[in-house]
GROMACS .gro file of C-alpha atoms in nm:
model
  120
    1GLN     CA    1   2.681   1.368  -0.255
    2VAL     CA    2   2.429   1.205  -0.047
    3ARG     CA    3   2.389   0.830  -0.083
    4LEU     CA    4   2.063   0.683   0.025
    5VAL     CA    5   1.980   0.337   0.092
    6GLU     CA    6   1.647   0.151   0.130
    7SER     CA    7   1.560  -0.175   0.264
    8GLY     CA    8   1.244  -0.335   0.396
    9GLY     CA    9   1.047  -0.395   0.100
   10GLY     CA   10   0.887  -0.748  -0.002
   11SER     CA   11   0.563  -0.948  -0.077
   12VAL     CA   12   0.284  -0.963   0.165
   13GLN     CA   13  -0.103  -1.042   0.134
   14ALA     CA   14  -0.355  -0.746   0.148
   15GLY     CA   15  -0.424  -0.673   0.498
   16GLY     CA   16  -0.043  -0.700   0.576
   17SER     CA   17   0.210  -0.478   0.701
   18LEU     CA   18   0.578  -0.395   0.605
   19ARG     CA   19   0.803  -0.139   0.732
   20LEU     CA   20   1.059   0.026   0.486
   21SER     CA   21   1.388   0.203   0.616
   22CYS     CA   22   1.624   0.449   0.449
   23VAL     CA   23   1.970   0.571   0.551
   24ALA     CA   24   2.145   0.877   0.426
   25SER     CA   25   2.509   0.896   0.427
   26ALA     CA   26   2.476   1.242   0.565
   27TYR     CA   27   2.198   1.514   0.716
   28THR     CA   28   1.960   1.638   0.460
   29TYR     CA   29   1.666   1.847   0.494
   30CYS     CA   30   1.296   1.733   0.377
   31MET     CA   31   1.310   1.353   0.339
   32ALA     CA   32   1.017   1.176   0.145
   33TRP     CA   33   0.883   0.809   0.025
   34PHE     CA   34   0.776   0.822  -0.351
   35ARG     CA   35   0.643   0.537  -0.547
   36GLN     CA   36   0.605   0.403  -0.891
   37ALA     CA   37   0.420   0.127  -1.037
   38PRO     CA   38   0.462  -0.004  -1.394
   39GLY     CA   39   0.285   0.214  -1.646
   40LYS     CA   40   0.209   0.465  -1.387
   41GLU     CA   41   0.372   0.827  -1.306
   42ARG     CA   42   0.581   0.865  -0.987
   43GLU     CA   43   0.354   0.922  -0.682
   44ARG     CA   44   0.471   1.123  -0.363
   45VAL     CA   45   0.367   0.885  -0.060
   46ALA     CA   46   0.464   1.090   0.218
   47HIS     CA   47   0.712   1.357   0.336
   48GLN     CA   48   0.852   1.484   0.657
   49SER     CA   49   1.026   1.812   0.728
   50THR     CA   50   1.377   1.837   0.865
   51THR     CA   51   1.307   1.818   1.236
   52GLY     CA   52   1.017   1.594   1.186
   53SER     CA   53   0.766   1.835   1.304
   54PHE     CA   54   0.567   1.866   0.978
   55THR     CA   55   0.439   1.558   0.781
   56GLU     CA   56   0.187   1.535   0.457
   57TYR     CA   57   0.064   1.204   0.333
   58ALA     CA   58  -0.114   1.126  -0.022
   59ASP     CA   59  -0.472   1.075   0.036
   60SER     CA   60  -0.443   0.724  -0.096
   61VAL     CA   61  -0.230   0.633   0.194
   62LYS     CA   62  -0.377   0.842   0.496
   63GLY     CA   63  -0.450   0.655   0.801
   64ARG     CA   64  -0.235   0.354   0.679
   65PHE     CA   65   0.103   0.461   0.629
   66THR     CA   66   0.304   0.662   0.886
   67ILE     CA   67   0.637   0.831   0.811
   68SER     CA   68   0.897   0.910   1.064
   69ARG     CA   69   1.263   0.981   1.071
   70ASP     CA   70   1.579   0.951   1.322
   71ILE     CA   71   1.732   1.273   1.268
   72ALA     CA   72   2.043   1.145   1.487
   73LYS     CA   73   2.080   0.825   1.254
   74ASN     CA   74   2.014   1.014   0.928
   75SER     CA   75   1.727   0.775   0.880
   76LEU     CA   76   1.380   0.761   0.721
   77TYR     CA   77   1.078   0.541   0.786
   78LEU     CA   78   0.763   0.427   0.628
   79GLN     CA   79   0.517   0.191   0.829
   80MET     CA   80   0.273   0.066   0.602
   81ASN     CA   81  -0.034  -0.100   0.750
   82SER     CA   82  -0.347  -0.239   0.594
   83LEU     CA   83  -0.173  -0.295   0.264
   84LYS     CA   84  -0.377  -0.316  -0.048
   85PRO     CA   85  -0.284  -0.463  -0.393
   86GLU     CA   86  -0.271  -0.092  -0.509
   87ASP     CA   87   0.009   0.016  -0.308
   88THR     CA   88   0.212  -0.261  -0.521
   89ALA     CA   89   0.506  -0.026  -0.666
   90THR     CA   90   0.869   0.055  -0.632
   91TYR     CA   91   0.926   0.269  -0.320
   92TYR     CA   92   1.217   0.534  -0.351
   93CYS     CA   93   1.357   0.724  -0.052
   94ALA     CA   94   1.425   1.087  -0.153
   95ALA     CA   95   1.613   1.373  -0.004
   96ALA     CA   96   1.647   1.744  -0.050
   97SER     CA   97   1.992   1.914  -0.001
   98ASN     CA   98   1.814   2.263   0.038
   99MET     CA   99   1.602   2.388   0.241
  100GLY     CA  100   1.222   2.492   0.166
  101ARG     CA  101   0.874   2.374   0.183
  102CYS     CA  102   0.891   1.975   0.147
  103ALA     CA  103   0.586   2.000  -0.076
  104THR     CA  104   0.779   2.200  -0.328
  105VAL     CA  105   1.117   2.136  -0.269
  106GLU     CA  106   1.361   1.973  -0.518
  107TYR     CA  107   1.425   1.618  -0.396
  108ASN     CA  108   1.754   1.570  -0.566
  109TYR     CA  109   1.891   1.255  -0.376
  110TRP     CA  110   1.712   0.926  -0.460
  111GLY     CA  111   1.781   0.574  -0.327
  112GLN     CA  112   1.769   0.277  -0.585
  113GLY     CA  113   1.431   0.168  -0.476
  114THR     CA  114   1.261  -0.123  -0.314
  115GLN     CA  115   0.986  -0.330  -0.461
  116VAL     CA  116   0.666  -0.387  -0.256
  117THR     CA  117   0.425  -0.628  -0.385
  118VAL     CA  118   0.092  -0.679  -0.210
  119SER     CA  119  -0.127  -0.991  -0.338
  120SER     CA  120  -0.514  -0.997  -0.275
   0.00000   0.00000   0.00000
């Protein structure tokens, strides 16, 4: 069982920035950030392949968010710039224990979530 621990959430005004971090207790394959706002379905924000060579973003965050990972530290990051009120959500770090395409692989390890609130 791999444990994921997120940090870095908080409250910020529109246009501001936040950086989320996620530390895994062991090596994993694909890693991703998801978010869920109250009353809405969970949305995949971005994912990155095992080596970090392949990255994909949701259209809603392209050009504003950057996902990265430090393989040596089993860590995943999400740099969020130009934040908007609609980015307000609980953000979750997720990881896959099996190899596969990051867009379709099952993410079976999840963090506890960190709240991001963006005020207008």
